[in-house]
Amino acid sequence: MYRIYSALIEIVAAAVFIIPIWCIYNKLCFHSWKRTIIYMVFGFYFTAVLALVGFPNIASLKIDFAVNIIPFLDMVSDFINACLNILLFVPFGFFLPILWDKFRNIKNIALMGFIVTSLNKIS
């Protein structure tokens, strides 16, 4: 529960700085309040994800070179955590095609989802 409160505090702190910057940027680039609000919601969502799962740190990087012969074994043993991780990254797949045209096909969305969740496992 503490991690959720911590994420909310970080979102509010980010909002204090990000909202004025995005409003100025909106005047220069987006020309649409709807698009600006979608970018802001995505920014707050991504801030919360980074606060909850952590950001990869090179100093504390630990890579396990073991071969996993039975894939998804940990997912079965910790089913609730696996479901929560999937739910955490579902909005990421919805935001990508809305914000960037490059991600309007399933291949690019799946590749980006794989990259982001792989970075989550490395940290």
Coordinates of C-alpha atoms in Angstrom, one line a residue:
M1 CA 0.0 0.0 0.0
Y2 CA 2.9 2.3 0.7
R3 CA 4.1 1.9 -2.9
I4 CA 0.8 3.1 -4.2
Y5 CA 0.9 6.2 -1.9
S6 CA 4.4 6.8 -3.0
A7 CA 3.4 6.6 -6.7
L8 CA 0.5 9.1 -6.1
I9 CA 2.9 11.5 -4.4
E10 CA 5.3 11.3 -7.3
I11 CA 2.5 11.9 -9.8
V12 CA 1.4 15.0 -7.9
A13 CA 5.0 16.2 -7.7
A14 CA 5.5 15.6 -11.5
A15 CA 2.2 17.4 -12.2
V16 CA 3.4 20.6 -10.5
F17 CA 6.2 20.8 -13.0
I18 CA 4.9 19.0 -16.1
I19 CA 1.5 20.6 -16.5
P20 CA 2.8 24.2 -17.0
I21 CA 5.5 22.9 -19.4
W22 CA 3.0 20.9 -21.4
C23 CA 0.6 23.9 -21.6
I24 CA 3.5 26.0 -23.1
Y25 CA 4.4 23.2 -25.4
N26 CA 0.7 22.9 -26.4
K27 CA 0.7 26.4 -27.6
L28 CA 3.8 25.7 -29.7
C29 CA 3.3 22.2 -31.1
F30 CA 0.1 20.3 -30.4
H31 CA -2.6 22.9 -31.2
S32 CA -5.2 20.7 -29.6
W33 CA -6.2 20.5 -25.9
K34 CA -7.5 17.0 -26.4
R35 CA -4.1 15.7 -27.6
T36 CA -2.4 17.6 -24.8
I37 CA -4.6 16.0 -22.1
I38 CA -3.9 12.6 -23.6
Y39 CA -0.2 13.2 -23.4
M40 CA -0.6 14.4 -19.8
V41 CA -2.5 11.3 -18.8
F42 CA 0.1 9.1 -20.5
G43 CA 2.9 11.0 -18.7
F44 CA 1.2 10.5 -15.3
Y45 CA 0.5 6.8 -16.1
F46 CA 4.1 6.2 -17.1
T47 CA 5.3 8.1 -14.0
A48 CA 3.2 5.8 -11.8
V49 CA 4.5 2.7 -13.6
L50 CA 8.1 3.7 -13.1
A51 CA 7.3 4.5 -9.4
L52 CA 5.7 1.1 -8.9
V53 CA 8.0 -1.2 -10.8
G54 CA 11.2 0.8 -10.6
F55 CA 13.5 2.1 -13.2
P56 CA 16.4 0.0 -14.4
N57 CA 19.6 1.1 -12.6
I58 CA 22.9 0.2 -14.1
A59 CA 24.7 0.2 -10.8
S60 CA 22.5 -2.4 -9.3
L61 CA 22.0 -4.5 -12.5
K62 CA 22.0 -8.2 -11.9
I63 CA 21.6 -10.4 -14.9
D64 CA 21.0 -14.1 -14.3
F65 CA 22.5 -16.2 -17.1
A66 CA 20.6 -19.4 -16.2
V67 CA 18.5 -21.0 -18.8
N68 CA 14.8 -21.2 -18.0
I69 CA 13.7 -24.6 -19.2
I70 CA 10.1 -24.3 -18.1
P71 CA 8.8 -20.9 -19.2
F72 CA 6.2 -19.1 -17.2
L73 CA 6.8 -21.4 -14.1
D74 CA 7.0 -18.3 -11.9
M75 CA 3.9 -16.9 -13.4
V76 CA 1.9 -20.0 -12.3
S77 CA 3.2 -20.0 -8.8
D78 CA 2.6 -16.2 -8.3
F79 CA -0.6 -15.9 -10.4
I80 CA -2.0 -12.8 -8.7
N81 CA 1.2 -10.8 -9.1
A82 CA 1.4 -11.9 -12.8
C83 CA -2.2 -10.7 -13.4
L84 CA -1.5 -7.4 -11.7
N85 CA 1.6 -6.9 -13.9
I86 CA -0.4 -7.6 -17.0
L87 CA -3.1 -5.1 -15.9
L88 CA -0.4 -2.5 -15.1
F89 CA 0.9 -2.6 -18.7
V90 CA -2.5 -2.8 -20.6
P91 CA -2.9 1.0 -20.7
F92 CA 0.5 1.2 -22.3
G93 CA -0.8 -0.8 -25.3
F94 CA -3.8 1.5 -25.6
F95 CA -1.8 4.8 -25.4
L96 CA 0.8 3.9 -28.0
P97 CA -1.5 3.8 -31.1
I98 CA -3.5 6.8 -29.8
L99 CA -0.4 9.0 -29.5
W100 CA 1.9 7.8 -32.2
D101 CA 1.0 6.6 -35.7
K102 CA 4.0 4.4 -35.9
F103 CA 2.3 2.1 -33.3
R104 CA -0.9 1.5 -35.3
N105 CA 0.0 -2.1 -36.0
I106 CA 0.1 -5.0 -33.6
K107 CA 3.7 -6.0 -34.4
N108 CA 5.1 -2.6 -33.2
I109 CA 2.9 -2.6 -30.1
A110 CA 3.9 -6.1 -29.2
L111 CA 7.6 -5.3 -29.7
M112 CA 7.4 -2.2 -27.6
G113 CA 5.5 -4.1 -24.9
F114 CA 8.1 -6.8 -24.9
I115 CA 10.9 -4.3 -24.6
V116 CA 9.3 -2.3 -21.7
T117 CA 8.4 -5.5 -19.8
S118 CA 11.9 -6.9 -20.4
L119 CA 13.4 -3.8 -18.9
N120 CA 11.2 -4.3 -15.9
K121 CA 12.6 -7.8 -15.4
I122 CA 16.2 -6.6 -15.7
S123 CA 16.0 -4.1 -12.9

